[in-house]
């Protein structure tokens, strides 16, 4: 923490400053050259796909029942982001500040996985992630996902509404916020030791009404399989109308609290990453525009929508916005 405080105001990790389009185009060229070479050996396999085959899933105890049926109302007919690209373009700073998280996750053990749900609740829970997941009805939902760095993807997540878990633990009336704490397994996550100035573990938070909103999802799978490690196995949260950093990965603790909790990014740079952080094309990041976003597979530039396109469902939560 001390080293964070002495950084000049506005300090930011290098990757958040790198113009993503430049970074991506360089990767794409390298990858397609690699694929061209490979296709000469393995006749035709993967030709024309950017990024090659998707990384294998962390299956094990989480593999039951896949693929789960897509939920009615969550199949909007958008074309999905290419799985191979999305699996190799992740933010997960516990492993690396660059996007090739998938190369560094081999040692990450995601089973068994102890999860605690507690704080201001009537019925706290401590259980294994597999036990929780087995007890829930899973469904697939296609969501847009928008990172604050102005890239975006369209992903079929598998999971269940966070509200279902909240019901189980019964928050007390004083509980007004939910705090998420994620894993900090130093021996398995090389980015933690490499970046000691960050306030590990990664932590996030939501208002209770945001946590209870039917779009807020506990995610346990993606692309019809249990979550690969780089996506935040075995259990994460996805809040589709907020910037991506509000969707914590590899969660170990969910805590109900009375006061607005601090978050990882807010602790680092409060002016740039405030608690609410709803997607809004009209509010530029202090150092770049949020008016458009780049689809990570096609490179297409599309206009960013308020609440990431979910205004109809969520605007009621923010009457003064
Ligand atoms: N534990 C943890 N969760 C995290 C992050 C992280 O670094 N650590 N990065 C966040 C950010 S900035 C984004 S954009 C999304 C990326 O999710 P994805 O890699 O599944 O696309 O995860 C979020 N959740
Ligand atoms: Mo992000």
mmCIF file of C-alpha atoms and ligand atoms in Angstrom:
data_model
loop_
_atom_site.group_PDB
_atom_site.id
_atom_site.type_symbol
_atom_site.label_atom_id
_atom_site.label_comp_id
_atom_site.label_asym_id
_atom_site.label_seq_id
_atom_site.Cartn_x
_atom_site.Cartn_y
_atom_site.Cartn_z
ATOM 1 C CA UNK A 1 0.000 0.000 0.000
ATOM 2 C CA UNK A 2 2.776 2.453 0.910
ATOM 3 C CA UNK A 3 4.237 2.258 -2.575
ATOM 4 C CA UNK A 4 0.832 2.959 -4.065
ATOM 5 C CA UNK A 5 0.497 6.133 -2.062
ATOM 6 C CA UNK A 6 3.842 7.564 -3.205
ATOM 7 C CA UNK A 7 3.006 7.130 -6.899
ATOM 8 C CA UNK A 8 2.235 10.385 -8.696
ATOM 9 C CA UNK A 9 -1.457 11.153 -9.084
ATOM 10 C CA UNK A 10 -2.784 9.601 -12.265
ATOM 11 C CA UNK A 11 -0.262 6.789 -12.235
ATOM 12 C CA UNK A 12 -1.578 3.779 -14.101
ATOM 13 C CA UNK A 13 -0.228 0.397 -15.127
ATOM 14 C CA UNK A 14 1.305 0.468 -18.554
ATOM 15 C CA UNK A 15 -1.252 -1.835 -20.169
ATOM 16 C CA UNK A 16 -4.063 0.542 -19.355
ATOM 17 C CA UNK A 17 -2.220 3.229 -21.289
ATOM 18 C CA UNK A 18 -1.130 1.175 -24.306
ATOM 19 C CA UNK A 19 -3.412 2.023 -27.207
ATOM 20 C CA UNK A 20 -5.194 -1.282 -27.379
ATOM 21 C CA UNK A 21 -5.647 -1.211 -31.134
ATOM 22 C CA UNK A 22 -1.897 -1.056 -31.694
ATOM 23 C CA UNK A 23 -1.290 -3.837 -29.196
ATOM 24 C CA UNK A 24 -3.989 -5.987 -30.727
ATOM 25 C CA UNK A 25 -2.992 -5.514 -34.347
ATOM 26 C CA UNK A 26 0.556 -6.546 -33.512
ATOM 27 C CA UNK A 27 -0.736 -9.684 -31.811
ATOM 28 C CA UNK A 28 -3.028 -10.486 -34.683
ATOM 29 C CA UNK A 29 -0.228 -10.323 -37.226
ATOM 30 C CA UNK A 30 1.980 -12.586 -35.131
ATOM 31 C CA UNK A 31 -0.847 -15.036 -34.508
ATOM 32 C CA UNK A 32 -1.944 -15.309 -38.106
ATOM 33 C CA UNK A 33 1.639 -15.921 -39.196
ATOM 34 C CA UNK A 34 1.833 -18.701 -36.610
ATOM 35 C CA UNK A 35 -1.375 -20.243 -37.869
ATOM 36 C CA UNK A 36 -0.304 -20.101 -41.496
ATOM 37 C CA UNK A 37 2.776 -22.122 -40.565
ATOM 38 C CA UNK A 38 0.768 -24.627 -38.598
ATOM 39 C CA UNK A 39 -1.834 -25.200 -41.277
ATOM 40 C CA UNK A 40 0.878 -26.541 -43.553
ATOM 41 C CA UNK A 41 1.454 -29.356 -41.049
ATOM 42 C CA UNK A 42 -2.045 -30.054 -39.813
ATOM 43 C CA UNK A 43 -4.058 -29.918 -42.993
ATOM 44 C CA UNK A 44 -6.648 -27.194 -42.816
ATOM 45 C CA UNK A 45 -7.170 -27.207 -39.056
ATOM 46 C CA UNK A 46 -8.082 -23.771 -37.787
ATOM 47 C CA UNK A 47 -7.352 -22.001 -41.044
ATOM 48 C CA UNK A 48 -8.903 -18.581 -41.122
ATOM 49 C CA UNK A 49 -9.511 -18.431 -37.372
ATOM 50 C CA UNK A 50 -7.625 -15.788 -35.493
ATOM 51 C CA UNK A 51 -5.986 -17.143 -32.373
ATOM 52 C CA UNK A 52 -6.111 -20.904 -32.990
ATOM 53 C CA UNK A 53 -7.924 -23.472 -30.855
ATOM 54 C CA UNK A 54 -9.428 -22.373 -27.534
ATOM 55 C CA UNK A 55 -7.533 -23.276 -24.378
ATOM 56 C CA UNK A 56 -8.873 -26.364 -22.567
ATOM 57 C CA UNK A 57 -11.440 -25.855 -19.806
ATOM 58 C CA UNK A 58 -10.809 -26.510 -16.149
ATOM 59 C CA UNK A 59 -13.475 -29.219 -16.183
ATOM 60 C CA UNK A 60 -13.144 -31.624 -13.245
ATOM 61 C CA UNK A 61 -15.980 -31.327 -10.749
ATOM 62 C CA UNK A 62 -17.613 -28.458 -12.622
ATOM 63 C CA UNK A 63 -18.327 -30.231 -15.909
ATOM 64 C CA UNK A 64 -21.765 -31.644 -15.144
ATOM 65 C CA UNK A 65 -24.641 -30.899 -17.467
ATOM 66 C CA UNK A 66 -22.814 -28.876 -20.146
ATOM 67 C CA UNK A 67 -23.873 -27.339 -22.378
ATOM 68 C CA UNK A 68 -26.742 -25.823 -20.410
ATOM 69 C CA UNK A 69 -29.770 -24.548 -22.290
ATOM 70 C CA UNK A 70 -29.812 -20.928 -23.361
ATOM 71 C CA UNK A 71 -32.396 -18.988 -21.363
ATOM 72 C CA UNK A 72 -35.408 -17.511 -23.121
ATOM 73 C CA UNK A 73 -34.913 -13.791 -23.537
ATOM 74 C CA UNK A 74 -31.113 -14.059 -23.432
ATOM 75 C CA UNK A 75 -30.579 -15.191 -27.012
ATOM 76 C CA UNK A 76 -30.567 -11.838 -28.782
ATOM 77 C CA UNK A 77 -29.249 -13.131 -32.109
ATOM 78 C CA UNK A 78 -25.981 -11.168 -31.945
ATOM 79 C CA UNK A 79 -22.971 -12.881 -33.426
ATOM 80 C CA UNK A 80 -20.763 -14.189 -30.669
ATOM 81 C CA UNK A 81 -17.163 -13.119 -30.238
ATOM 82 C CA UNK A 82 -14.850 -15.808 -31.549
ATOM 83 C CA UNK A 83 -14.132 -18.157 -28.641
ATOM 84 C CA UNK A 84 -10.467 -18.598 -29.521
ATOM 85 C CA UNK A 85 -9.901 -14.841 -29.410
ATOM 86 C CA UNK A 86 -11.861 -14.270 -26.178
ATOM 87 C CA UNK A 87 -9.944 -17.106 -24.490
ATOM 88 C CA UNK A 88 -6.624 -15.450 -25.261
ATOM 89 C CA UNK A 89 -7.489 -11.849 -24.507
ATOM 90 C CA UNK A 90 -8.230 -11.505 -20.806
ATOM 91 C CA UNK A 91 -7.657 -9.144 -17.919
ATOM 92 C CA UNK A 92 -6.571 -11.026 -14.818
ATOM 93 C CA UNK A 93 -3.797 -9.077 -13.130
ATOM 94 C CA UNK A 94 -3.071 -11.833 -10.597
ATOM 95 C CA UNK A 95 -1.370 -13.611 -13.512
ATOM 96 C CA UNK A 96 -0.052 -10.818 -15.725
ATOM 97 C CA UNK A 97 -0.785 -7.233 -16.710
ATOM 98 C CA UNK A 98 -0.835 -8.295 -20.360
ATOM 99 C CA UNK A 99 -3.691 -10.010 -22.159
ATOM 100 C CA UNK A 100 -2.103 -13.444 -22.623
ATOM 101 C CA UNK A 101 -3.260 -14.686 -19.224
ATOM 102 C CA UNK A 102 -3.926 -18.123 -20.714
ATOM 103 C CA UNK A 103 -0.183 -18.765 -20.991
ATOM 104 C CA UNK A 104 0.350 -18.374 -17.243
ATOM 105 C CA UNK A 105 -2.556 -20.262 -15.639
ATOM 106 C CA UNK A 106 -1.323 -23.866 -15.817
ATOM 107 C CA UNK A 107 -0.494 -24.004 -12.080
ATOM 108 C CA UNK A 108 -3.772 -22.431 -10.984
ATOM 109 C CA UNK A 109 -5.764 -25.052 -8.998
ATOM 110 C CA UNK A 110 -9.489 -24.345 -9.123
ATOM 111 C CA UNK A 111 -10.722 -27.463 -7.299
ATOM 112 C CA UNK A 112 -11.323 -27.903 -4.448
ATOM 113 C CA UNK A 113 -12.432 -24.288 -3.973
ATOM 114 C CA UNK A 114 -13.714 -22.952 -0.677
ATOM 115 C CA UNK A 115 -16.295 -20.199 -0.929
ATOM 116 C CA UNK A 116 -17.601 -18.187 2.010
ATOM 117 C CA UNK A 117 -20.823 -16.193 1.909
ATOM 118 C CA UNK A 118 -21.365 -14.188 5.060
ATOM 119 C CA UNK A 119 -21.379 -10.836 6.794
ATOM 120 C CA UNK A 120 -24.756 -9.286 7.628
ATOM 121 C CA UNK A 121 -26.867 -12.369 6.789
ATOM 122 C CA UNK A 122 -29.138 -14.762 8.709
ATOM 123 C CA UNK A 123 -27.687 -17.938 7.171
ATOM 124 C CA UNK A 124 -23.993 -17.706 6.313
ATOM 125 C CA UNK A 125 -22.566 -20.426 4.092
ATOM 126 C CA UNK A 126 -19.160 -21.997 3.752
ATOM 127 C CA UNK A 127 -19.069 -24.536 0.981
ATOM 128 C CA UNK A 128 -17.121 -25.845 -1.949
ATOM 129 C CA UNK A 129 -17.761 -24.159 -5.298
ATOM 130 C CA UNK A 130 -18.789 -27.526 -6.787
ATOM 131 C CA UNK A 131 -21.383 -27.999 -4.065
ATOM 132 C CA UNK A 132 -22.838 -24.547 -4.684
ATOM 133 C CA UNK A 133 -22.900 -25.003 -8.453
ATOM 134 C CA UNK A 134 -24.499 -28.473 -8.191
ATOM 135 C CA UNK A 135 -27.301 -26.991 -6.124
ATOM 136 C CA UNK A 136 -28.239 -24.313 -8.655
ATOM 137 C CA UNK A 137 -30.156 -24.465 -11.924
ATOM 138 C CA UNK A 138 -27.663 -23.305 -14.557
ATOM 139 C CA UNK A 139 -28.585 -21.514 -17.754
ATOM 140 C CA UNK A 140 -26.770 -19.840 -20.617
ATOM 141 C CA UNK A 141 -27.167 -16.128 -21.366
ATOM 142 C CA UNK A 142 -25.610 -14.082 -24.145
ATOM 143 C CA UNK A 143 -24.342 -10.757 -22.791
ATOM 144 C CA UNK A 144 -22.370 -7.852 -24.120
ATOM 145 C CA UNK A 145 -19.204 -7.219 -22.089
ATOM 146 C CA UNK A 146 -17.444 -3.831 -22.104
ATOM 147 C CA UNK A 147 -14.006 -3.181 -20.593
ATOM 148 C CA UNK A 148 -13.110 0.346 -19.493
ATOM 149 C CA UNK A 149 -10.160 0.104 -21.916
ATOM 150 C CA UNK A 150 -12.729 0.436 -24.747
ATOM 151 C CA UNK A 151 -12.748 -3.138 -25.991
ATOM 152 C CA UNK A 152 -15.838 -5.301 -26.017
ATOM 153 C CA UNK A 153 -17.090 -8.802 -26.686
ATOM 154 C CA UNK A 154 -20.345 -10.749 -26.906
ATOM 155 C CA UNK A 155 -20.178 -13.864 -24.770
ATOM 156 C CA UNK A 156 -22.442 -16.797 -23.843
ATOM 157 C CA UNK A 157 -22.022 -17.102 -20.068
ATOM 158 C CA UNK A 158 -23.368 -20.048 -18.051
ATOM 159 C CA UNK A 159 -24.475 -19.534 -14.476
ATOM 160 C CA UNK A 160 -27.350 -18.359 -12.313
ATOM 161 C CA UNK A 161 -28.684 -15.030 -11.026
ATOM 162 C CA UNK A 162 -26.729 -13.764 -8.000
ATOM 163 C CA UNK A 163 -30.177 -13.052 -6.474
ATOM 164 C CA UNK A 164 -30.669 -16.823 -6.044
ATOM 165 C CA UNK A 165 -27.610 -17.013 -3.806
ATOM 166 C CA UNK A 166 -28.619 -13.857 -1.925
ATOM 167 C CA UNK A 167 -32.013 -15.474 -1.182
ATOM 168 C CA UNK A 168 -30.290 -18.471 0.323
ATOM 169 C CA UNK A 169 -28.255 -16.508 2.864
ATOM 170 C CA UNK A 170 -31.031 -13.994 3.756
ATOM 171 C CA UNK A 171 -29.407 -10.570 4.212
ATOM 172 C CA UNK A 172 -30.292 -8.677 7.377
ATOM 173 C CA UNK A 173 -32.006 -5.288 6.974
ATOM 174 C CA UNK A 174 -28.712 -3.472 7.679
ATOM 175 C CA UNK A 175 -27.034 -5.089 4.649
ATOM 176 C CA UNK A 176 -26.923 -2.484 1.868
ATOM 177 C CA UNK A 177 -23.866 -3.509 -0.135
ATOM 178 C CA UNK A 178 -22.121 -6.700 -1.231
ATOM 179 C CA UNK A 179 -18.371 -7.078 -1.214
ATOM 180 C CA UNK A 180 -16.485 -9.676 -3.287
ATOM 181 C CA UNK A 181 -13.006 -10.904 -2.436
ATOM 182 C CA UNK A 182 -11.104 -12.986 -4.955
ATOM 183 C CA UNK A 183 -8.309 -15.534 -4.665
ATOM 184 C CA UNK A 184 -4.722 -14.489 -3.990
ATOM 185 C CA UNK A 185 -2.815 -17.748 -4.428
ATOM 186 C CA UNK A 186 0.709 -16.429 -4.674
ATOM 187 C CA UNK A 187 2.300 -19.725 -5.624
ATOM 188 C CA UNK A 188 -0.103 -20.187 -8.512
ATOM 189 C CA UNK A 189 -0.585 -16.575 -9.635
ATOM 190 C CA UNK A 190 2.722 -15.054 -10.721
ATOM 191 C CA UNK A 191 1.329 -11.542 -11.234
ATOM 192 C CA UNK A 192 0.856 -11.015 -7.493
ATOM 193 C CA UNK A 193 4.553 -11.136 -6.638
ATOM 194 C CA UNK A 194 5.462 -9.304 -9.847
ATOM 195 C CA UNK A 195 3.193 -6.392 -8.950
ATOM 196 C CA UNK A 196 3.524 -5.913 -5.189
ATOM 197 C CA UNK A 197 2.305 -2.313 -5.355
ATOM 198 C CA UNK A 198 -1.273 -3.494 -5.938
ATOM 199 C CA UNK A 199 -3.574 -3.968 -2.920
ATOM 200 C CA UNK A 200 -4.097 -7.749 -3.333
ATOM 201 C CA UNK A 201 -6.390 -9.609 -3.227
ATOM 202 C CA UNK A 202 -8.581 -8.097 -5.979
ATOM 203 C CA UNK A 203 -11.842 -6.941 -4.419
ATOM 204 C CA UNK A 204 -15.016 -5.379 -5.757
ATOM 205 C CA UNK A 205 -18.480 -4.376 -4.621
ATOM 206 C CA UNK A 206 -22.065 -3.651 -5.608
ATOM 207 C CA UNK A 207 -25.066 -2.014 -4.009
ATOM 208 C CA UNK A 208 -27.484 -4.665 -2.749
ATOM 209 C CA UNK A 209 -30.119 -3.634 -5.324
ATOM 210 C CA UNK A 210 -27.515 -4.011 -8.106
ATOM 211 C CA UNK A 211 -26.563 -7.439 -6.757
ATOM 212 C CA UNK A 212 -30.237 -8.433 -6.725
ATOM 213 C CA UNK A 213 -30.918 -7.197 -10.264
ATOM 214 C CA UNK A 214 -31.916 -10.145 -12.466
ATOM 215 C CA UNK A 215 -29.120 -9.389 -14.970
ATOM 216 C CA UNK A 216 -26.381 -9.778 -12.339
ATOM 217 C CA UNK A 217 -25.070 -13.258 -12.794
ATOM 218 C CA UNK A 218 -22.853 -15.701 -10.944
ATOM 219 C CA UNK A 219 -20.884 -17.211 -13.808
ATOM 220 C CA UNK A 220 -19.472 -20.723 -13.778
ATOM 221 C CA UNK A 221 -19.093 -21.387 -17.505
ATOM 222 C CA UNK A 222 -18.590 -19.777 -20.887
ATOM 223 C CA UNK A 223 -19.004 -20.957 -24.483
ATOM 224 C CA UNK A 224 -20.893 -24.038 -23.312
ATOM 225 C CA UNK A 225 -18.137 -25.314 -20.979
ATOM 226 C CA UNK A 226 -17.042 -24.785 -17.390
ATOM 227 C CA UNK A 227 -14.988 -21.592 -17.057
ATOM 228 C CA UNK A 228 -11.410 -21.881 -18.293
ATOM 229 C CA UNK A 229 -9.001 -20.589 -15.657
ATOM 230 C CA UNK A 230 -8.232 -17.314 -17.438
ATOM 231 C CA UNK A 231 -11.951 -16.357 -17.358
ATOM 232 C CA UNK A 232 -12.030 -16.582 -13.546
ATOM 233 C CA UNK A 233 -12.685 -20.250 -12.747
ATOM 234 C CA UNK A 234 -14.408 -21.693 -10.914
ATOM 235 C CA UNK A 235 -16.782 -18.891 -10.010
ATOM 236 C CA UNK A 236 -17.054 -15.213 -10.891
ATOM 237 C CA UNK A 237 -19.682 -12.501 -11.163
ATOM 238 C CA UNK A 238 -20.722 -10.663 -14.339
ATOM 239 C CA UNK A 239 -22.508 -7.301 -14.215
ATOM 240 C CA UNK A 240 -23.129 -6.509 -17.885
ATOM 241 C CA UNK A 241 -24.057 -2.810 -17.599
ATOM 242 C CA UNK A 242 -20.861 -1.855 -15.761
ATOM 243 C CA UNK A 243 -17.253 -1.673 -16.914
ATOM 244 C CA UNK A 244 -15.512 -5.046 -16.854
ATOM 245 C CA UNK A 245 -13.523 -4.443 -13.683
ATOM 246 C CA UNK A 246 -16.834 -4.597 -11.759
ATOM 247 C CA UNK A 247 -17.045 -8.327 -12.723
ATOM 248 C CA UNK A 248 -14.665 -10.050 -10.249
ATOM 249 C CA UNK A 249 -13.063 -13.402 -11.118
ATOM 250 C CA UNK A 250 -12.196 -16.458 -9.027
ATOM 251 C CA UNK A 251 -14.216 -15.313 -6.013
ATOM 252 C CA UNK A 252 -13.524 -16.781 -2.546
ATOM 253 C CA UNK A 253 -15.720 -14.578 -0.370
ATOM 254 C CA UNK A 254 -19.015 -12.740 -0.716
ATOM 255 C CA UNK A 255 -19.764 -10.465 2.204
ATOM 256 C CA UNK A 256 -22.871 -8.399 2.974
ATOM 257 C CA UNK A 257 -21.974 -5.054 4.535
ATOM 258 C CA UNK A 258 -23.694 -1.872 5.731
ATOM 259 C CA UNK A 259 -21.471 0.735 4.094
ATOM 260 C CA UNK A 260 -20.185 1.200 0.569
ATOM 261 C CA UNK A 261 -17.036 -0.901 0.399
ATOM 262 C CA UNK A 262 -13.778 0.176 -1.196
ATOM 263 C CA UNK A 263 -12.792 -1.583 -4.410
ATOM 264 C CA UNK A 264 -9.378 -2.571 -5.786
ATOM 265 C CA UNK A 265 -9.344 -0.028 -8.616
ATOM 266 C CA UNK A 266 -10.961 2.697 -6.573
ATOM 267 C CA UNK A 267 -8.225 2.249 -3.985
ATOM 268 C CA UNK A 268 -5.593 2.721 -6.700
ATOM 269 C CA UNK A 269 -7.103 5.591 -8.730
ATOM 270 C CA UNK A 270 -10.450 6.819 -7.334
ATOM 271 C CA UNK A 271 -10.882 9.582 -9.919
ATOM 272 C CA UNK A 272 -10.712 7.105 -12.808
ATOM 273 C CA UNK A 273 -12.445 4.039 -11.353
ATOM 274 C CA UNK A 274 -15.291 5.117 -9.071
ATOM 275 C CA UNK A 275 -17.497 2.642 -7.247
ATOM 276 C CA UNK A 276 -20.531 2.892 -9.559
ATOM 277 C CA UNK A 277 -18.779 2.687 -12.949
ATOM 278 C CA UNK A 278 -21.794 2.185 -15.195
ATOM 279 C CA UNK A 279 -20.937 2.086 -18.897
ATOM 280 C CA UNK A 280 -21.570 5.576 -20.282
ATOM 281 C CA UNK A 281 -20.386 6.819 -23.694
ATOM 282 C CA UNK A 282 -21.019 10.408 -22.567
ATOM 283 C CA UNK A 283 -18.551 10.309 -19.687
ATOM 284 C CA UNK A 284 -14.997 10.016 -21.009
ATOM 285 C CA UNK A 285 -12.332 8.302 -18.971
ATOM 286 C CA UNK A 286 -9.982 11.083 -17.812
ATOM 287 C CA UNK A 287 -7.432 9.875 -20.394
ATOM 288 C CA UNK A 288 -9.520 8.525 -23.301
ATOM 289 C CA UNK A 289 -12.968 8.635 -24.889
ATOM 290 C CA UNK A 290 -15.631 6.086 -24.016
ATOM 291 C CA UNK A 291 -17.781 6.953 -27.059
ATOM 292 C CA UNK A 292 -16.873 3.822 -29.021
ATOM 293 C CA UNK A 293 -15.526 0.343 -28.394
ATOM 294 C CA UNK A 294 -13.526 -2.186 -30.421
ATOM 295 C CA UNK A 295 -14.828 -5.728 -30.817
ATOM 296 C CA UNK A 296 -11.845 -7.902 -29.909
ATOM 297 C CA UNK A 297 -12.264 -10.466 -32.694
ATOM 298 C CA UNK A 298 -13.294 -8.464 -35.754
ATOM 299 C CA UNK A 299 -11.667 -5.171 -34.763
ATOM 300 C CA UNK A 300 -14.942 -3.408 -35.646
ATOM 301 C CA UNK A 301 -15.500 -0.039 -33.943
ATOM 302 C CA UNK A 302 -19.009 0.254 -32.589
ATOM 303 C CA UNK A 303 -20.770 3.012 -30.679
ATOM 304 C CA UNK A 304 -20.865 2.428 -26.955
ATOM 305 C CA UNK A 305 -24.371 2.447 -25.487
ATOM 306 C CA UNK A 306 -25.409 3.851 -22.141
ATOM 307 C CA UNK A 307 -25.484 1.040 -19.559
ATOM 308 C CA UNK A 308 -23.850 -1.079 -22.279
ATOM 309 C CA UNK A 309 -27.225 -1.432 -23.999
ATOM 310 C CA UNK A 310 -29.091 -2.524 -20.859
ATOM 311 C CA UNK A 311 -30.744 0.842 -20.088
ATOM 312 C CA UNK A 312 -34.256 -0.536 -20.405
ATOM 313 C CA UNK A 313 -33.559 -3.030 -17.651
ATOM 314 C CA UNK A 314 -31.345 -1.038 -15.298
ATOM 315 C CA UNK A 315 -31.974 2.718 -15.702
ATOM 316 C CA UNK A 316 -34.554 2.531 -12.894
ATOM 317 C CA UNK A 317 -31.722 1.809 -10.453
ATOM 318 C CA UNK A 318 -30.231 5.252 -11.176
ATOM 319 C CA UNK A 319 -33.121 7.732 -11.128
ATOM 320 C CA UNK A 320 -30.887 10.800 -10.945
ATOM 321 C CA UNK A 321 -28.547 9.758 -13.801
HETATM 322 N N1 LIG B 1 -9.776 -11.220 -9.811
HETATM 323 C C1 LIG B 1 -9.808 -10.392 -10.873
HETATM 324 N N2 LIG B 1 -10.984 -10.141 -11.455
HETATM 325 C C2 LIG B 1 -11.038 -9.318 -12.530
HETATM 326 C C3 LIG B 1 -9.874 -8.685 -13.036
HETATM 327 C C4 LIG B 1 -8.645 -8.977 -12.396
HETATM 328 O O1 LIG B 1 -7.560 -8.474 -12.774
HETATM 329 N N3 LIG B 1 -8.647 -9.834 -11.326
HETATM 330 N N4 LIG B 1 -9.950 -7.837 -14.121
HETATM 331 C C5 LIG B 1 -11.258 -7.245 -14.423
HETATM 332 C C6 LIG B 1 -11.309 -6.592 -15.728
HETATM 333 S S1 LIG B 1 -10.502 -5.103 -15.869
HETATM 334 C C7 LIG B 1 -12.007 -7.112 -16.790
HETATM 335 S S2 LIG B 1 -12.169 -6.272 -18.246
HETATM 336 C C8 LIG B 1 -12.625 -8.452 -16.705
HETATM 337 C C9 LIG B 1 -12.120 -9.314 -17.860
HETATM 338 O O2 LIG B 1 -12.844 -10.503 -17.919
HETATM 339 P P1 LIG B 1 -12.484 -11.590 -19.039
HETATM 340 O O3 LIG B 1 -11.006 -11.767 -19.043
HETATM 341 O O4 LIG B 1 -13.224 -12.802 -18.655
HETATM 342 O O5 LIG B 1 -12.922 -11.032 -20.334
HETATM 343 O O6 LIG B 1 -12.343 -9.119 -15.469
HETATM 344 C C10 LIG B 1 -12.385 -8.273 -14.322
HETATM 345 N N5 LIG B 1 -12.250 -9.096 -13.140
HETATM 346 MO MO1 LIG B 2 -11.306 -4.136 -17.846
#
